[in-house]
Amino acid sequence: MTEEQCIFCKIVKGEIPSMKVYEDKYAIAFLDINPVNPGHTLIVPKNHYTTLTDLPVTLAQHLTMVSWKIMQAVKQEIKPVGFNVINNNGKRAGQLVPHYHIHVIPRFEGDEKRFGMLWVTKKLEEEQMKNLQKGINENISKL
Ligand code: 5GP
Ligand code: ZN
């Protein structure tokens, strides 16, 4: 998908309407058109990036700060009992709109049927865990 066709680029440019709750030089936040719960908000960088690993780290930090503000404001407004802050990275991970965004999803008692985020865990062999630890740790030291 090109940036011209990207729905969130169009929202950023004001070419299609959105219920905006925040805007600054680098980001906007607006209500999700299909919310899990009232107050479900998306935080979106103004420039087009597909996933978190495509973003410069300073922009990722900025978007985290915006998410924090949105959570504070939503908390005051509707007093949820909790939040999920989620970003789906890649189709396989459930990303439908290929313009990076953070979901701030307020949670209420009894909403688990609608939320539906389930995962099933499995134990790995000790050796595989150790190899993963070593590999990831070495990669981090090179960043
Ligand atoms: P994803 O699965 O990519 O993480 O989530 C995409 C989200 O964008 C969905 O929750 C969907 O409801 C929301 N969305 C898709 N199109 C629009 C739109 O045109 N306007 C708004 N406000 N939200 C949208
Ligand atoms: Zn885009």
mmCIF file with all atom_site columns, N, CA and C in Angstrom, residues 52-94:
data_model
loop_
_atom_site.group_PDB
_atom_site.id
_atom_site.type_symbol
_atom_site.label_atom_id
_atom_site.label_alt_id
_atom_site.label_comp_id
_atom_site.label_asym_id
_atom_site.label_entity_id
_atom_site.label_seq_id
_atom_site.pdbx_PDB_ins_code
_atom_site.Cartn_x
_atom_site.Cartn_y
_atom_site.Cartn_z
_atom_site.occupancy
_atom_site.B_iso_or_equiv
_atom_site.pdbx_formal_charge
_atom_site.auth_seq_id
_atom_site.auth_comp_id
_atom_site.auth_asym_id
_atom_site.auth_atom_id
_atom_site.pdbx_PDB_model_num
ATOM 1   N N  . LEU A 1 52 ? 6.706   -0.646  14.506 1.00 0.00 ? 52 LEU A N  1
ATOM 2   C CA . LEU A 1 52 ? 7.533   0.017   15.526 1.00 0.00 ? 52 LEU A CA 1
ATOM 3   C C  . LEU A 1 52 ? 9.028   -0.014  15.186 1.00 0.00 ? 52 LEU A C  1
ATOM 4   N N  . THR A 1 53 ? 9.488   -1.119  14.598 1.00 0.00 ? 53 THR A N  1
ATOM 5   C CA . THR A 1 53 ? 10.917  -1.210  14.292 1.00 0.00 ? 53 THR A CA 1
ATOM 6   C C  . THR A 1 53 ? 11.322  -0.275  13.151 1.00 0.00 ? 53 THR A C  1
ATOM 7   N N  . ASP A 1 54 ? 10.362  0.263   12.412 1.00 0.00 ? 54 ASP A N  1
ATOM 8   C CA . ASP A 1 54 ? 10.665  1.230   11.345 1.00 0.00 ? 54 ASP A CA 1
ATOM 9   C C  . ASP A 1 54 ? 10.837  2.651   11.899 1.00 0.00 ? 54 ASP A C  1
ATOM 10  N N  . LEU A 1 55 ? 10.334  2.882   13.102 1.00 0.00 ? 55 LEU A N  1
ATOM 11  C CA . LEU A 1 55 ? 10.356  4.239   13.668 1.00 0.00 ? 55 LEU A CA 1
ATOM 12  C C  . LEU A 1 55 ? 11.731  4.606   14.217 1.00 0.00 ? 55 LEU A C  1
ATOM 13  N N  . PRO A 1 56 ? 12.127  5.898   14.093 1.00 0.00 ? 56 PRO A N  1
ATOM 14  C CA . PRO A 1 56 ? 13.284  6.332   14.870 1.00 0.00 ? 56 PRO A CA 1
ATOM 15  C C  . PRO A 1 56 ? 12.934  6.243   16.363 1.00 0.00 ? 56 PRO A C  1
ATOM 16  N N  . VAL A 1 57 ? 13.926  5.908   17.190 1.00 0.00 ? 57 VAL A N  1
ATOM 17  C CA . VAL A 1 57 ? 13.625  5.658   18.609 1.00 0.00 ? 57 VAL A CA 1
ATOM 18  C C  . VAL A 1 57 ? 13.065  6.904   19.299 1.00 0.00 ? 57 VAL A C  1
ATOM 19  N N  . THR A 1 58 ? 13.495  8.075   18.859 1.00 0.00 ? 58 THR A N  1
ATOM 20  C CA . THR A 1 58 ? 13.004  9.316   19.486 1.00 0.00 ? 58 THR A CA 1
ATOM 21  C C  . THR A 1 58 ? 11.504  9.485   19.227 1.00 0.00 ? 58 THR A C  1
ATOM 22  N N  . LEU A 1 59 ? 11.054  9.074   18.040 1.00 0.00 ? 59 LEU A N  1
ATOM 23  C CA . LEU A 1 59 ? 9.621   9.156   17.730 1.00 0.00 ? 59 LEU A CA 1
ATOM 24  C C  . LEU A 1 59 ? 8.843   8.122   18.556 1.00 0.00 ? 59 LEU A C  1
ATOM 25  N N  . ALA A 1 60 ? 9.424   6.933   18.713 1.00 0.00 ? 60 ALA A N  1
ATOM 26  C CA . ALA A 1 60 ? 8.785   5.901   19.549 1.00 0.00 ? 60 ALA A CA 1
ATOM 27  C C  . ALA A 1 60 ? 8.630   6.418   20.980 1.00 0.00 ? 60 ALA A C  1
ATOM 28  N N  . GLN A 1 61 ? 9.645   7.094   21.480 1.00 0.00 ? 61 GLN A N  1
ATOM 29  C CA . GLN A 1 61 ? 9.568   7.676   22.837 1.00 0.00 ? 61 GLN A CA 1
ATOM 30  C C  . GLN A 1 61 ? 8.460   8.719   22.908 1.00 0.00 ? 61 GLN A C  1
ATOM 31  N N  . HIS A 1 62 ? 8.403   9.548   21.867 1.00 0.00 ? 62 HIS A N  1
ATOM 32  C CA . HIS A 1 62 ? 7.386   10.603  21.840 1.00 0.00 ? 62 HIS A CA 1
ATOM 33  C C  . HIS A 1 62 ? 5.978   9.996   21.857 1.00 0.00 ? 62 HIS A C  1
ATOM 34  N N  . LEU A 1 63 ? 5.772   8.959   21.067 1.00 0.00 ? 63 LEU A N  1
ATOM 35  C CA . LEU A 1 63 ? 4.443   8.337   21.002 1.00 0.00 ? 63 LEU A CA 1
ATOM 36  C C  . LEU A 1 63 ? 4.080   7.670   22.337 1.00 0.00 ? 63 LEU A C  1
ATOM 37  N N  . THR A 1 64 ? 5.079   7.164   23.042 1.00 0.00 ? 64 THR A N  1
ATOM 38  C CA . THR A 1 64 ? 4.828   6.602   24.372 1.00 0.00 ? 64 THR A CA 1
ATOM 39  C C  . THR A 1 64 ? 4.356   7.701   25.320 1.00 0.00 ? 64 THR A C  1
ATOM 40  N N  . MET A 1 65 ? 4.991   8.865   25.203 1.00 0.00 ? 65 MET A N  1
ATOM 41  C CA . MET A 1 65 ? 4.573   10.004  26.036 1.00 0.00 ? 65 MET A CA 1
ATOM 42  C C  . MET A 1 65 ? 3.131   10.409  25.705 1.00 0.00 ? 65 MET A C  1
ATOM 43  N N  . VAL A 1 66 ? 2.798   10.426  24.413 1.00 0.00 ? 66 VAL A N  1
ATOM 44  C CA . VAL A 1 66 ? 1.420   10.779  24.019 1.00 0.00 ? 66 VAL A CA 1
ATOM 45  C C  . VAL A 1 66 ? 0.436   9.740   24.562 1.00 0.00 ? 66 VAL A C  1
ATOM 46  N N  . SER A 1 67 ? 0.799   8.460   24.490 1.00 0.00 ? 67 SER A N  1
ATOM 47  C CA . SER A 1 67 ? -0.074  7.394   25.022 1.00 0.00 ? 67 SER A CA 1
ATOM 48  C C  . SER A 1 67 ? -0.319  7.606   26.513 1.00 0.00 ? 67 SER A C  1
ATOM 49  N N  . TRP A 1 68 ? 0.736   8.000   27.227 1.00 0.00 ? 68 TRP A N  1
ATOM 50  C CA . TRP A 1 68 ? 0.611   8.267   28.672 1.00 0.00 ? 68 TRP A CA 1
ATOM 51  C C  . TRP A 1 68 ? -0.425  9.383   28.908 1.00 0.00 ? 68 TRP A C  1
ATOM 52  N N  . LYS A 1 69 ? -0.337  10.437  28.113 1.00 0.00 ? 69 LYS A N  1
ATOM 53  C CA . LYS A 1 69 ? -1.292  11.555  28.258 1.00 0.00 ? 69 LYS A CA 1
ATOM 54  C C  . LYS A 1 69 ? -2.719  11.101  27.949 1.00 0.00 ? 69 LYS A C  1
ATOM 55  N N  . ILE A 1 70 ? -2.862  10.323  26.879 1.00 0.00 ? 70 ILE A N  1
ATOM 56  C CA . ILE A 1 70 ? -4.199  9.838   26.499 1.00 0.00 ? 70 ILE A CA 1
ATOM 57  C C  . ILE A 1 70 ? -4.775  8.980   27.631 1.00 0.00 ? 70 ILE A C  1
ATOM 58  N N  . MET A 1 71 ? -3.937  8.103   28.181 1.00 0.00 ? 71 MET A N  1
ATOM 59  C CA . MET A 1 71 ? -4.415  7.258   29.281 1.00 0.00 ? 71 MET A CA 1
ATOM 60  C C  . MET A 1 71 ? -4.881  8.098   30.469 1.00 0.00 ? 71 MET A C  1
ATOM 61  N N  . GLN A 1 72 ? -4.110  9.108   30.806 1.00 0.00 ? 72 GLN A N  1
ATOM 62  C CA . GLN A 1 72 ? -4.502  9.984   31.933 1.00 0.00 ? 72 GLN A CA 1
ATOM 63  C C  . GLN A 1 72 ? -5.855  10.633  31.654 1.00 0.00 ? 72 GLN A C  1
ATOM 64  N N  . ALA A 1 73 ? -6.019  11.133  30.425 1.00 0.00 ? 73 ALA A N  1
ATOM 65  C CA . ALA A 1 73 ? -7.237  11.865  30.079 1.00 0.00 ? 73 ALA A CA 1
ATOM 66  C C  . ALA A 1 73 ? -8.447  10.933  30.016 1.00 0.00 ? 73 ALA A C  1
ATOM 67  N N  . VAL A 1 74 ? -8.247  9.730   29.447 1.00 0.00 ? 74 VAL A N  1
ATOM 68  C CA . VAL A 1 74 ? -9.351  8.759   29.352 1.00 0.00 ? 74 VAL A CA 1
ATOM 69  C C  . VAL A 1 74 ? -9.719  8.270   30.763 1.00 0.00 ? 74 VAL A C  1
ATOM 70  N N  . LYS A 1 75 ? -8.703  8.072   31.582 1.00 0.00 ? 75 LYS A N  1
ATOM 71  C CA . LYS A 1 75 ? -8.935  7.618   32.963 1.00 0.00 ? 75 LYS A CA 1
ATOM 72  C C  . LYS A 1 75 ? -9.824  8.621   33.705 1.00 0.00 ? 75 LYS A C  1
ATOM 73  N N  . GLN A 1 76 ? -9.502  9.887   33.566 1.00 0.00 ? 76 GLN A N  1
ATOM 74  C CA . GLN A 1 76 ? -10.318 10.931  34.217 1.00 0.00 ? 76 GLN A CA 1
ATOM 75  C C  . GLN A 1 76 ? -11.743 10.943  33.685 1.00 0.00 ? 76 GLN A C  1
ATOM 76  N N  . GLU A 1 77 ? -11.861 10.712  32.372 1.00 0.00 ? 77 GLU A N  1
ATOM 77  C CA . GLU A 1 77 ? -13.159 10.851  31.722 1.00 0.00 ? 77 GLU A CA 1
ATOM 78  C C  . GLU A 1 77 ? -14.111 9.691   32.025 1.00 0.00 ? 77 GLU A C  1
ATOM 79  N N  . ILE A 1 78 ? -13.593 8.445   31.949 1.00 0.00 ? 78 ILE A N  1
ATOM 80  C CA . ILE A 1 78 ? -14.537 7.312   32.060 1.00 0.00 ? 78 ILE A CA 1
ATOM 81  C C  . ILE A 1 78 ? -14.189 6.296   33.141 1.00 0.00 ? 78 ILE A C  1
ATOM 82  N N  . LYS A 1 79 ? -13.088 6.558   33.861 1.00 0.00 ? 79 LYS A N  1
ATOM 83  C CA . LYS A 1 79 ? -12.730 5.724   35.027 1.00 0.00 ? 79 LYS A CA 1
ATOM 84  C C  . LYS A 1 79 ? -12.794 4.219   34.765 1.00 0.00 ? 79 LYS A C  1
ATOM 85  N N  . PRO A 1 80 ? -11.989 3.737   33.819 1.00 0.00 ? 80 PRO A N  1
ATOM 86  C CA . PRO A 1 80 ? -11.936 2.283   33.592 1.00 0.00 ? 80 PRO A CA 1
ATOM 87  C C  . PRO A 1 80 ? -11.225 1.600   34.757 1.00 0.00 ? 80 PRO A C  1
ATOM 88  N N  . VAL A 1 81 ? -11.336 0.272   34.824 1.00 0.00 ? 81 VAL A N  1
ATOM 89  C CA . VAL A 1 81 ? -10.629 -0.451  35.889 1.00 0.00 ? 81 VAL A CA 1
ATOM 90  C C  . VAL A 1 81 ? -9.218  -0.867  35.448 1.00 0.00 ? 81 VAL A C  1
ATOM 91  N N  . GLY A 1 82 ? -8.907  -0.673  34.169 1.00 0.00 ? 82 GLY A N  1
ATOM 92  C CA . GLY A 1 82 ? -7.581  -1.002  33.659 1.00 0.00 ? 82 GLY A CA 1
ATOM 93  C C  . GLY A 1 82 ? -7.451  -0.578  32.209 1.00 0.00 ? 82 GLY A C  1
ATOM 94  N N  . PHE A 1 83 ? -6.255  -0.803  31.644 1.00 0.00 ? 83 PHE A N  1
ATOM 95  C CA . PHE A 1 83 ? -6.002  -0.476  30.231 1.00 0.00 ? 83 PHE A CA 1
ATOM 96  C C  . PHE A 1 83 ? -5.183  -1.588  29.598 1.00 0.00 ? 83 PHE A C  1
ATOM 97  N N  . ASN A 1 84 ? -5.400  -1.823  28.326 1.00 0.00 ? 84 ASN A N  1
ATOM 98  C CA . ASN A 1 84 ? -4.406  -2.512  27.502 1.00 0.00 ? 84 ASN A CA 1
ATOM 99  C C  . ASN A 1 84 ? -3.846  -1.481  26.531 1.00 0.00 ? 84 ASN A C  1
ATOM 100 N N  . VAL A 1 85 ? -2.534  -1.410  26.470 1.00 0.00 ? 85 VAL A N  1
ATOM 101 C CA . VAL A 1 85 ? -1.852  -0.540  25.497 1.00 0.00 ? 85 VAL A CA 1
ATOM 102 C C  . VAL A 1 85 ? -1.124  -1.482  24.552 1.00 0.00 ? 85 VAL A C  1
ATOM 103 N N  . ILE A 1 86 ? -1.572  -1.484  23.302 1.00 0.00 ? 86 ILE A N  1
ATOM 104 C CA . ILE A 1 86 ? -1.160  -2.535  22.376 1.00 0.00 ? 86 ILE A CA 1
ATOM 105 C C  . ILE A 1 86 ? -0.740  -1.939  21.044 1.00 0.00 ? 86 ILE A C  1
ATOM 106 N N  . ASN A 1 87 ? 0.281   -2.504  20.428 1.00 0.00 ? 87 ASN A N  1
ATOM 107 C CA . ASN A 1 87 ? 0.482   -2.218  19.007 1.00 0.00 ? 87 ASN A CA 1
ATOM 108 C C  . ASN A 1 87 ? 0.725   -3.514  18.266 1.00 0.00 ? 87 ASN A C  1
ATOM 109 N N  . ASN A 1 88 ? -0.054  -3.710  17.218 1.00 0.00 ? 88 ASN A N  1
ATOM 110 C CA . ASN A 1 88 ? 0.086   -4.891  16.383 1.00 0.00 ? 88 ASN A CA 1
ATOM 111 C C  . ASN A 1 88 ? 1.096   -4.568  15.291 1.00 0.00 ? 88 ASN A C  1
ATOM 112 N N  . ASN A 1 89 ? 2.130   -5.393  15.191 1.00 0.00 ? 89 ASN A N  1
ATOM 113 C CA . ASN A 1 89 ? 3.195   -5.135  14.225 1.00 0.00 ? 89 ASN A CA 1
ATOM 114 C C  . ASN A 1 89 ? 3.231   -6.250  13.192 1.00 0.00 ? 89 ASN A C  1
ATOM 115 N N  . GLY A 1 90 ? 2.716   -5.958  12.017 1.00 0.00 ? 90 GLY A N  1
ATOM 116 C CA . GLY A 1 90 ? 2.692   -6.955  10.942 1.00 0.00 ? 90 GLY A CA 1
ATOM 117 C C  . GLY A 1 90 ? 1.365   -7.685  10.877 1.00 0.00 ? 90 GLY A C  1
ATOM 118 N N  . LYS A 1 91 ? 1.040   -8.104  9.641  1.00 0.00 ? 91 LYS A N  1
ATOM 119 C CA . LYS A 1 91 ? -0.231  -8.806  9.382  1.00 0.00 ? 91 LYS A CA 1
ATOM 120 C C  . LYS A 1 91 ? -0.437  -9.994  10.306 1.00 0.00 ? 91 LYS A C  1
ATOM 121 N N  . ARG A 1 92 ? 0.635   -10.782 10.461 1.00 0.00 ? 92 ARG A N  1
ATOM 122 C CA . ARG A 1 92 ? 0.544   -12.011 11.270 1.00 0.00 ? 92 ARG A CA 1
ATOM 123 C C  . ARG A 1 92 ? 0.174   -11.702 12.713 1.00 0.00 ? 92 ARG A C  1
ATOM 124 N N  . ALA A 1 93 ? 0.531   -10.483 13.127 1.00 0.00 ? 93 ALA A N  1
ATOM 125 C CA . ALA A 1 93 ? 0.255   -10.061 14.507 1.00 0.00 ? 93 ALA A CA 1
ATOM 126 C C  . ALA A 1 93 ? -1.077  -9.328  14.615 1.00 0.00 ? 93 ALA A C  1
ATOM 127 N N  . GLY A 1 94 ? -1.845  -9.343  13.524 1.00 0.00 ? 94 GLY A N  1
ATOM 128 C CA . GLY A 1 94 ? -3.180  -8.739  13.578 1.00 0.00 ? 94 GLY A CA 1
ATOM 129 C C  . GLY A 1 94 ? -3.240  -7.288  13.148 1.00 0.00 ? 94 GLY A C  1
#
